[in-house]
XYZ file of C-alpha atoms in Angstrom:
683
model
C 276.890 16.918 98.782
C 273.321 17.190 97.528
C 270.986 14.722 99.208
C 269.861 13.497 95.805
C 273.423 12.360 95.089
C 273.923 10.963 98.579
C 270.804 8.809 98.143
C 271.805 7.551 94.690
C 275.514 6.692 94.291
C 275.016 6.286 90.522
C 274.654 10.062 90.373
C 278.083 10.773 91.865
C 279.779 11.229 88.440
C 277.150 13.882 87.690
C 277.233 15.683 91.036
C 278.855 18.731 89.448
C 276.151 18.922 86.780
C 273.440 18.714 89.439
C 275.185 21.384 91.507
C 275.325 23.529 88.390
C 271.579 23.105 87.832
C 270.876 24.042 91.434
C 273.228 27.004 91.201
C 271.655 28.268 87.989
C 268.248 28.222 89.657
C 269.513 30.250 92.603
C 271.187 32.732 90.259
C 267.938 33.119 88.349
C 265.905 33.597 91.525
C 268.299 36.315 92.660
C 268.004 38.068 89.296
C 264.211 37.820 89.454
C 264.206 39.269 92.973
C 266.345 42.160 91.764
C 264.228 42.850 88.675
C 260.733 42.135 90.003
C 261.011 41.932 93.770
C 260.045 38.265 93.965
C 259.180 35.235 91.851
C 255.518 35.741 92.723
C 255.592 39.318 91.442
C 257.338 38.240 88.268
C 254.512 35.777 87.630
C 251.895 38.498 87.407
C 251.792 39.221 83.680
C 248.067 38.391 83.668
C 247.518 41.286 86.072
C 249.630 43.706 84.052
C 248.913 42.734 80.446
C 245.676 41.896 78.675
C 242.406 43.691 79.436
C 241.711 45.310 82.809
C 238.943 47.628 83.911
C 239.690 50.262 86.538
C 236.398 51.035 88.241
C 237.808 53.974 90.207
C 239.359 55.635 87.153
C 236.420 54.455 84.984
C 238.503 53.183 82.111
C 239.702 50.073 80.324
C 243.391 49.437 79.746
C 244.746 46.895 77.276
C 248.466 45.987 77.059
C 250.213 43.545 74.701
C 253.849 42.448 74.350
C 254.876 42.690 70.684
C 258.400 44.211 70.577
C 259.072 43.933 66.823
C 255.636 44.990 65.585
C 255.375 48.183 63.577
C 251.921 49.011 64.841
C 249.047 47.605 66.905
C 245.413 48.665 67.016
C 242.470 47.331 68.978
C 239.460 46.238 66.956
C 236.127 44.704 67.826
C 232.398 45.087 68.161
C 232.899 48.356 70.030
C 234.405 50.174 67.009
C 232.922 48.296 64.096
C 236.222 46.463 63.570
C 237.859 49.648 62.303
C 241.619 48.972 62.162
C 242.445 52.682 62.167
C 240.190 53.849 64.977
C 242.096 52.805 68.114
C 245.853 52.709 67.617
C 248.023 51.503 70.490
C 251.229 53.138 71.778
C 254.497 51.235 72.118
C 256.381 51.387 75.394
C 260.141 51.066 75.850
C 259.761 47.436 77.004
C 258.056 46.412 73.765
C 254.633 46.409 75.409
C 251.923 48.267 73.506
C 249.112 50.004 75.380
C 245.785 51.684 74.878
C 243.522 53.313 77.484
C 239.786 53.567 76.801
C 237.995 56.015 79.143
C 234.306 55.428 79.764
C 231.891 57.229 77.511
C 228.837 59.039 78.852
C 226.792 55.882 78.434
C 229.325 53.711 80.278
C 232.419 51.609 79.542
C 233.428 51.546 75.890
C 234.097 47.808 76.091
C 231.130 45.800 77.327
C 230.764 42.318 78.730
C 230.804 39.729 75.887
C 232.106 42.200 73.275
C 234.261 40.411 70.707
C 237.762 41.834 70.200
C 241.009 41.265 68.340
C 244.270 43.123 67.978
C 245.421 44.137 64.504
C 249.182 43.666 64.178
C 251.306 45.304 61.502
C 254.606 43.514 61.221
C 257.518 42.807 58.938
C 255.550 40.074 57.148
C 252.368 42.042 56.644
C 249.221 42.630 58.668
C 247.057 40.189 60.581
C 244.190 40.248 63.057
C 245.182 38.311 66.180
C 243.552 37.104 69.373
C 245.120 38.940 72.349
C 247.730 36.717 73.986
C 246.372 36.889 77.540
C 242.686 36.917 76.675
C 240.555 35.165 79.297
C 237.841 34.020 76.939
C 237.923 33.111 73.267
C 234.811 32.147 71.326
C 234.189 30.617 67.925
C 231.636 31.920 65.462
C 229.360 28.932 64.707
C 228.973 29.964 61.068
C 232.403 31.239 59.997
C 234.282 29.111 62.614
C 236.464 32.186 63.198
C 237.812 32.636 66.727
C 237.721 35.959 68.540
C 238.710 37.174 71.941
C 235.825 38.170 74.160
C 235.627 40.725 76.938
C 234.564 38.896 80.070
C 233.364 41.042 82.953
C 230.129 39.681 84.435
C 228.254 41.913 86.854
C 228.640 39.501 89.764
C 231.831 37.692 90.694
C 231.598 33.958 91.307
C 230.918 33.135 94.987
C 233.379 30.477 96.116
C 232.468 28.243 99.076
C 235.633 26.122 99.224
C 237.701 28.005 101.797
C 240.121 25.718 103.602
C 239.914 22.857 101.120
C 243.029 20.677 100.924
C 243.661 17.569 98.781
C 242.968 14.287 100.584
C 245.216 11.266 100.789
C 245.776 8.860 99.228
C 245.901 10.492 95.798
C 243.441 8.554 93.614
C 243.021 10.468 90.354
C 240.107 10.272 87.946
C 241.285 11.589 84.573
C 238.407 13.087 82.617
C 237.451 15.098 79.544
C 234.484 17.397 80.143
C 233.279 17.434 76.552
C 232.955 13.685 76.158
C 231.869 12.853 79.705
C 228.121 12.864 78.958
C 226.208 9.933 77.469
C 224.274 11.888 74.879
C 225.939 12.482 71.531
C 227.325 16.006 71.579
C 229.682 18.178 73.589
C 229.264 18.096 77.355
C 229.401 21.202 79.514
C 231.131 22.228 82.731
C 227.743 22.314 84.473
C 226.757 18.849 83.271
C 230.069 17.481 84.428
C 229.737 19.121 87.843
C 226.188 17.936 88.407
C 226.247 14.500 86.783
C 229.823 13.200 86.685
C 231.549 14.578 89.787
C 229.150 12.735 92.137
C 229.983 9.496 90.301
C 233.684 10.119 90.781
C 233.235 10.839 94.481
C 231.044 7.758 94.986
C 233.689 5.698 93.243
C 236.206 6.516 95.946
C 238.508 8.796 93.982
C 240.060 11.771 95.755
C 240.965 13.952 92.760
C 239.683 14.757 89.299
C 242.182 15.632 86.576
C 240.629 17.692 83.792
C 241.863 17.526 80.217
C 241.352 20.021 77.395
C 240.508 23.027 79.594
C 242.859 25.574 77.993
C 241.282 26.898 74.801
C 242.118 24.896 71.688
C 240.654 25.360 68.194
C 240.661 21.686 67.139
C 238.416 19.542 69.349
C 240.076 16.279 68.352
C 243.475 17.478 69.580
C 242.272 16.327 73.028
C 243.202 19.812 74.218
C 246.923 19.456 73.526
C 247.144 22.125 70.799
C 246.454 25.153 72.978
C 245.803 28.537 71.402
C 244.682 30.791 74.291
C 246.495 29.750 77.456
C 244.482 31.892 79.886
C 241.050 31.083 78.456
C 238.916 28.157 79.690
C 237.571 26.364 76.643
C 234.355 28.118 75.635
C 232.907 25.019 73.952
C 232.120 23.670 77.449
C 230.664 26.868 78.936
C 231.716 30.088 80.613
C 234.578 30.754 83.040
C 231.969 30.898 85.826
C 230.758 27.446 84.808
C 234.288 26.108 85.196
C 234.541 27.755 88.607
C 231.259 26.082 89.535
C 232.767 22.746 88.527
C 235.902 23.239 90.636
C 233.902 24.514 93.588
C 231.569 21.507 93.361
C 234.544 19.152 93.239
C 235.856 20.690 96.455
C 232.458 20.394 98.113
C 232.523 16.676 97.266
C 236.022 16.284 98.693
C 237.726 16.047 95.318
C 240.909 17.919 94.448
C 240.824 19.534 91.004
C 243.919 19.145 88.834
C 244.469 20.851 85.495
C 246.187 19.076 82.629
C 248.352 22.082 81.777
C 250.129 22.260 78.422
C 253.373 24.259 78.500
C 255.320 21.824 76.353
C 254.115 23.212 73.020
C 251.389 25.318 71.382
C 249.153 25.254 68.331
C 250.888 26.552 65.229
C 247.732 28.155 63.787
C 248.490 31.849 63.311
C 244.827 32.834 63.302
C 244.230 31.529 66.829
C 247.627 31.033 68.456
C 250.791 32.887 69.454
C 253.085 32.097 66.527
C 254.688 35.127 64.831
C 252.595 37.266 67.158
C 254.549 40.479 66.521
C 254.833 39.732 62.825
C 258.061 37.718 62.825
C 259.266 34.219 63.657
C 260.236 33.527 67.241
C 258.969 35.762 70.059
C 257.307 33.141 72.303
C 258.946 30.261 70.440
C 262.359 29.252 69.180
C 263.128 30.381 65.657
C 263.438 27.948 62.785
C 263.514 24.185 63.154
C 264.127 24.220 66.888
C 260.799 25.952 67.339
C 258.774 23.231 65.610
C 257.890 19.745 66.850
C 257.591 17.566 63.765
C 255.815 14.750 65.572
C 253.196 16.998 67.116
C 252.923 19.650 64.351
C 253.205 22.373 66.975
C 255.418 25.222 68.172
C 258.021 24.955 70.939
C 258.525 27.627 73.583
C 261.831 29.415 74.129
C 262.112 28.749 77.880
C 265.307 30.776 78.163
C 263.572 34.031 77.371
C 262.538 36.201 80.310
C 259.192 37.198 78.817
C 258.319 33.596 77.975
C 259.104 32.468 81.509
C 256.934 35.278 82.793
C 254.059 34.377 80.463
C 254.063 30.691 81.423
C 254.626 31.215 85.148
C 251.813 33.771 85.200
C 249.625 31.212 83.493
C 250.175 28.802 86.390
C 249.341 31.495 88.948
C 246.193 32.379 87.014
C 244.790 28.836 87.069
C 245.687 28.303 90.718
C 244.277 31.573 91.977
C 241.520 32.541 89.559
C 240.038 29.058 89.169
C 241.179 27.440 92.456
C 242.864 24.427 90.889
C 244.814 22.357 93.397
C 247.655 21.494 91.069
C 248.671 20.423 87.609
C 249.606 17.487 85.497
C 252.370 18.971 83.323
C 251.994 17.510 79.853
C 254.937 16.495 77.676
C 257.714 17.041 80.220
C 260.028 14.639 78.363
C 259.703 16.751 75.230
C 260.559 19.840 77.272
C 263.583 18.359 79.030
C 265.451 17.256 75.895
C 266.196 18.941 72.614
C 265.568 15.597 70.923
C 262.225 15.441 72.831
C 262.922 11.835 73.818
C 262.143 10.659 70.296
C 263.800 7.321 69.502
C 266.113 7.663 72.507
C 266.667 4.806 74.923
C 267.417 6.223 78.353
C 269.676 3.324 79.222
C 272.430 5.242 81.011
C 272.651 8.142 83.443
C 274.802 10.055 80.975
C 271.769 10.764 78.820
C 270.232 12.820 81.633
C 273.168 15.209 81.544
C 274.561 15.256 77.993
C 274.115 17.893 75.302
C 270.632 16.591 74.530
C 269.258 18.125 77.725
C 267.605 21.540 77.367
C 269.000 23.481 80.326
C 266.543 26.344 79.803
C 263.605 23.949 80.085
C 265.103 22.401 83.226
C 265.360 25.878 84.731
C 261.795 26.760 83.744
C 260.435 23.587 85.357
C 262.391 24.334 88.530
C 260.926 27.831 88.596
C 257.451 26.445 87.934
C 257.566 23.909 90.749
C 259.041 26.492 93.142
C 256.262 28.940 92.324
C 253.490 26.337 92.503
C 254.586 25.086 95.909
C 254.749 28.675 97.173
C 251.174 29.348 96.080
C 249.698 25.907 96.850
C 251.596 24.254 99.707
C 250.487 20.643 99.703
C 249.312 20.904 96.091
C 249.723 18.169 93.492
C 252.234 18.834 90.699
C 252.654 15.869 88.378
C 255.283 15.471 85.657
C 254.531 13.396 82.571
C 258.033 12.106 81.894
C 258.904 8.788 80.317
C 262.682 9.287 80.473
C 263.094 8.769 84.223
C 264.978 12.042 84.783
C 266.644 11.674 88.229
C 265.397 14.058 90.882
C 262.393 15.252 88.891
C 260.189 14.672 91.930
C 262.669 15.455 94.657
C 262.677 18.798 96.531
C 264.659 21.664 95.065
C 266.821 21.864 98.187
C 267.890 18.237 97.672
C 269.025 18.881 94.107
C 265.747 17.880 92.510
C 263.279 19.686 90.284
C 260.487 19.988 92.809
C 257.502 18.111 91.372
C 255.333 16.133 93.789
C 254.656 13.098 91.558
C 255.709 11.447 88.320
C 253.612 9.190 86.110
C 254.612 5.520 85.847
C 254.381 5.591 82.061
C 256.060 2.223 81.610
C 253.218 0.322 83.288
C 250.467 0.832 80.662
C 253.004 0.174 77.922
C 253.884 -3.092 79.652
C 250.275 -4.267 79.873
C 249.563 -3.509 76.228
C 252.713 -5.343 75.106
C 251.827 -8.308 77.286
C 248.258 -8.557 76.050
C 249.279 -8.133 72.418
C 252.211 -10.492 72.253
C 252.155 -13.041 75.080
C 249.893 -16.022 75.721
C 248.430 -16.139 79.236
C 250.349 -19.326 79.979
C 253.636 -17.563 79.262
C 253.275 -14.486 81.470
C 256.537 -13.918 83.311
C 255.665 -12.838 86.848
C 259.275 -11.945 87.622
C 259.170 -9.443 84.774
C 255.792 -8.203 86.034
C 257.322 -7.561 89.453
C 260.292 -5.724 87.918
C 258.120 -3.473 85.751
C 255.648 -2.598 88.486
C 258.328 -1.831 91.077
C 260.780 -0.098 88.716
C 260.680 3.470 89.978
C 262.963 5.917 91.705
C 262.750 5.565 95.452
C 261.983 8.797 97.213
C 260.055 10.110 94.195
C 256.307 9.634 94.526
C 254.915 7.809 91.511
C 251.385 7.585 90.104
C 250.593 4.065 88.948
C 248.038 3.420 86.236
C 247.090 0.508 84.030
C 245.827 2.768 81.242
C 244.976 6.398 80.590
C 243.389 8.369 77.767
C 246.294 7.357 75.516
C 245.150 3.732 75.438
C 241.498 4.673 74.848
C 242.036 6.491 71.542
C 241.245 5.158 68.103
C 244.397 3.436 66.866
C 244.943 1.770 70.216
C 242.774 -0.339 72.492
C 241.805 -0.221 76.116
C 242.720 -3.173 78.322
C 239.080 -4.280 78.238
C 239.131 -4.251 74.431
C 242.409 -6.166 74.260
C 240.953 -8.784 76.589
C 237.421 -9.144 75.191
C 237.193 -7.297 71.874
C 233.968 -7.951 69.906
C 232.613 -10.273 72.600
C 231.855 -7.141 74.636
C 229.038 -6.267 72.254
C 226.863 -9.316 72.835
C 228.108 -11.345 75.829
C 228.361 -8.912 78.740
C 225.110 -9.921 80.418
C 225.583 -11.681 83.737
C 223.470 -14.598 82.488
C 225.655 -15.055 79.375
C 228.191 -17.856 79.311
C 231.299 -16.846 77.410
C 234.830 -17.973 78.354
C 236.361 -14.938 76.641
C 234.318 -12.608 78.846
C 235.046 -14.677 81.966
C 238.777 -14.433 81.261
C 238.584 -10.743 80.380
C 236.624 -9.696 83.443
C 238.917 -11.678 85.754
C 242.158 -10.313 84.284
C 240.799 -6.760 84.032
C 240.327 -6.748 87.807
C 243.660 -8.406 88.529
C 245.614 -6.053 86.264
C 244.157 -3.002 88.004
C 244.674 -4.381 91.495
C 248.285 -5.434 90.985
C 249.101 -2.124 89.241
C 247.618 -0.154 92.109
C 249.211 -2.300 94.812
C 252.712 -2.364 93.340
C 253.114 0.523 90.917
C 253.367 3.648 93.022
C 252.211 5.863 95.850
C 249.154 7.161 93.968
C 246.808 5.861 91.264
C 245.123 7.134 88.101
C 242.244 5.937 85.945
C 240.715 7.412 82.796
C 236.959 7.851 82.872
C 235.002 4.785 81.868
C 237.971 2.449 81.995
C 237.064 1.466 85.548
C 234.084 -0.454 84.165
C 235.671 -1.569 80.908
C 233.993 0.964 78.605
C 233.399 -0.896 75.330
C 234.105 1.909 72.869
C 237.284 3.700 71.877
C 237.480 7.487 71.640
C 237.047 9.005 68.206
C 236.247 12.697 67.989
C 234.020 14.076 65.226
C 235.938 14.242 61.963
C 235.374 13.874 58.249
C 236.356 10.198 58.365
C 233.478 9.302 60.707
C 230.880 11.664 59.287
C 231.466 14.189 62.083
C 229.803 11.823 64.499
C 229.829 12.144 68.304
C 228.981 8.469 68.728
C 232.447 7.641 70.060
C 233.103 10.946 71.813
C 230.981 10.134 74.858
C 230.802 7.726 77.803
C 228.011 5.164 78.185
C 227.404 5.314 81.940
C 224.146 3.377 81.597
C 226.182 0.228 80.945
C 227.821 0.492 84.347
C 224.505 1.351 86.018
C 222.761 -1.788 84.706
C 223.207 -4.494 87.373
C 222.433 -7.153 84.768
C 225.676 -6.392 82.941
C 229.273 -7.334 83.720
C 230.236 -3.663 83.321
C 228.421 -3.083 86.623
C 230.501 -5.837 88.232
C 233.724 -4.195 87.113
C 232.558 -0.848 88.487
C 231.688 -2.408 91.838
C 235.133 -3.987 92.000
C 236.815 -0.664 91.265
C 234.914 0.965 94.118
C 235.760 -1.863 96.509
C 239.414 -1.830 95.428
C 239.806 1.881 96.147
C 237.945 1.553 99.437
C 240.257 -1.291 100.480
C 243.372 0.695 99.562
C 242.171 3.748 101.463
C 241.145 1.866 104.597
C 244.279 -0.289 104.638
C 246.474 2.765 103.935
C 248.405 0.714 101.409
C 249.799 3.628 99.404
C 251.246 5.243 102.502
C 254.007 2.631 102.487
C 256.521 3.235 99.702
C 258.012 -0.246 99.420
C 256.383 -3.600 98.761
C 258.238 -6.727 99.858
C 258.149 -9.737 97.570
C 257.478 -12.956 99.481
C 257.750 -15.233 96.488
C 257.101 -15.749 92.823
C 255.802 -19.271 92.317
C 256.604 -19.891 88.651
C 254.918 -23.322 88.184
C 251.699 -22.036 89.714
C 251.990 -18.529 88.180
C 251.487 -17.001 91.587
C 252.815 -13.720 92.970
C 252.709 -12.934 96.693
C 253.935 -9.716 98.298
C 253.456 -7.581 101.374
C 252.800 -3.864 101.553
C 251.776 -1.768 104.544
C 251.274 -4.888 106.629
C 248.807 -6.395 104.140
C 249.265 -9.494 101.976
C 248.535 -9.525 98.252
C 248.215 -12.919 96.584
C 247.661 -13.261 92.822
C 247.087 -16.490 90.915
C 247.437 -15.784 87.183
C 247.291 -19.454 86.204
C 244.920 -20.245 83.355
C 243.247 -23.182 85.106
C 245.073 -24.277 88.274
C 243.465 -23.314 91.587
C 245.494 -23.831 94.734
C 243.847 -25.283 97.869
C 245.616 -25.072 101.232
C 248.179 -22.705 99.701
C 250.829 -21.503 102.149
C 251.161 -17.704 102.295
C 253.705 -16.008 104.610
C 252.357 -13.292 106.907
C 254.129 -10.653 109.026
C 251.854 -10.841 112.099
C 250.534 -13.528 114.443
C 246.863 -14.127 115.131
C 244.058 -14.633 112.655
C 243.924 -13.196 109.172
C 240.980 -12.444 106.915
C 240.228 -11.570 103.292
C 239.825 -7.817 102.755
C 239.219 -7.977 98.999
C 238.494 -10.885 96.658
C 238.477 -10.222 92.925
C 236.579 -13.501 92.411
C 233.622 -12.475 94.596
C 230.216 -12.923 92.981
C 229.348 -9.236 93.402
C 232.354 -8.430 91.222
C 231.371 -10.820 88.440
C 233.462 -13.706 89.767
C 232.607 -17.261 90.742
C 232.602 -16.817 94.507
C 235.077 -19.590 95.195
C 236.572 -17.998 98.321
C 234.539 -17.849 101.530
C 234.926 -14.295 102.771
C 233.735 -15.226 106.258
C 236.632 -17.595 106.926
C 239.315 -16.552 109.399
C 242.805 -17.902 108.747
C 244.965 -18.862 111.754
C 248.733 -18.385 111.636
C 251.005 -21.418 111.710
C 254.591 -21.222 112.888
C 256.767 -23.186 110.449
C 260.464 -23.549 109.764
C 259.985 -20.883 107.104
C 258.263 -18.451 109.460
C 254.618 -17.532 110.047
C 252.142 -18.732 107.419
C 248.449 -18.966 106.730
C 246.918 -21.494 104.365
C 244.339 -20.229 101.924
C 242.381 -21.293 98.886
C 243.720 -19.258 95.950
C 241.628 -19.874 92.815
C 243.012 -19.360 89.343
C 242.750 -15.857 87.875
C 242.084 -14.372 91.293
C 243.663 -11.645 93.374
C 243.234 -11.534 97.143
C 244.093 -8.851 99.681
C 244.459 -10.190 103.222
C 244.928 -8.390 106.494
C 245.154 -9.216 110.178
C 241.947 -9.741 112.088
C 241.521 -7.350 115.045
C 243.198 -9.804 117.436
C 246.422 -10.082 115.381
C 249.692 -8.822 116.872
C 252.876 -7.686 115.145
C 256.070 -8.270 117.120
C 257.996 -6.222 114.575
C 259.820 -9.202 113.119
C 260.437 -9.570 109.414
C 259.777 -12.821 107.621
C 262.640 -14.921 106.284
C 262.645 -15.502 102.573
C 261.224 -18.771 101.287
C 263.489 -21.501 99.920
C 264.614 -21.052 96.307
C 262.428 -23.935 95.145
C 259.333 -21.867 95.999
C 260.375 -19.318 93.412
């Protein structure tokens, strides 16, 4: 029996289906070994296709897969864009090729030359960007995209040998283009020099970069990819991106790529659609190949060449740009033919019925297998809201091999709560259920909000809490009850999400200090303004503002979690939910977390159960003055343990709208005894 099934009895009716998935993967790996020699060799299309210069033979070679095309020719600056000058030859495998020997004056194709491939197909002729191009650039006047030959004289000098991601995994999600404060598009270099040090100082251990794969529409947030092997040229050169990743490693930060293999831009001028002149090829034909909600094309994961293209893409980013892993976008859409749209995953049957795309499951298994082979210890995150069992369990246990899944229900919960429920009516039992509702044995990334909640059309948590008051009442010397409430709950929401929601944590840039503006990319509706496509770091740097207080709390929170090794313990133990006092108390990794969400009631001499004898002390106090609180808890106090009929307890002052983290003082001892549960009346 697969270990996945043994660990989850609810999966027993589907054991055969899971065995079948595992068997199909092994069959595919055997076929790949027979055809290519190994999975790693299969995933080498970027070394075989596209443009490559052979210095020994002194020639360029360009190869392109276009099996149904009637003719291909290479065009560009080098031949005056003459569509008849350099015809390509079709091979038996549907790959077209042209070899360009050096001329007397040197290589025919030069660094930064613009190129395209002219394709003659059943539906006419079209100039296309080569599928595996490593740089694509946009003409600032015509806005036309072209491929660009990229062969700088000197290779980038990496200095990150031996780097490995640190634990715990604390991810800072960021968008390079909108990371600067000035109005405009930020660059890889600016991000490396100005933003990465902020992230490192904040206590994060990884940076997750959005919108890196080339995309023609800036406001797509990078999710409508056109050139999968090309770092977005609007932020700089490929060497600039390498500088960014190398700098991250020097600062101790892992670099994760938000990789988009769930769909692709449908633009024919820039993308892969109808690449050989007909529907299909990289994508499913007809309706199955189009995502109506995203207005994009859907890959045919069952096709050998498509698997090879996408797997090679992963190898390219890991090896060429030294990324330490990926956040796989849109995994739910990949896993199901219905893409998860309007489907309630309320029974295990829905993970195994006809709605599941078996080809996509196989591709994701291949992807995780390959990634772990190339980056042992790497981070491979699945964005899945369906809760697919085994997604983040090892392949050998019957899983799909990812290292982490995103706890997508948590931000949805907070937004619903803030929109629809008065503070006095918050149900802490429901809060506990939502924050602890995850598959045991599958590492989960908790987060209170991500880029999704920061976009125009939604609101960040800070905006839901404080709204317009953020514009004129965020000075420390301002007296505003809305701001006081918002700052207090902002800290509590983040702390309880981090402490309960998973084994790792994620934050979107600026949200850690309650950034006051939403994200709105330049468009006709806002006069093509960059006003809202930036981050106002100066607000967090101004110690006279409450934004600074929120930033200081975020830093202290992450420092506390790292030092206390909280995320190393998978399970939190609820000690009680005190409904009348709106108080939640739980234990994790030998530390106590006490939250008082009550609107006005503070609790003196409040009994809190502890797992160890000796004295206890406050490790983190969300109400501390340096975090914009009222300083009602004395951080210097040591709390002695009392033996009661209910077990060991300490008695603390727990103010309203405050979260405390408590740990044993150095003289505390743990006899290894668990605490008995409190009487029902306490909960």
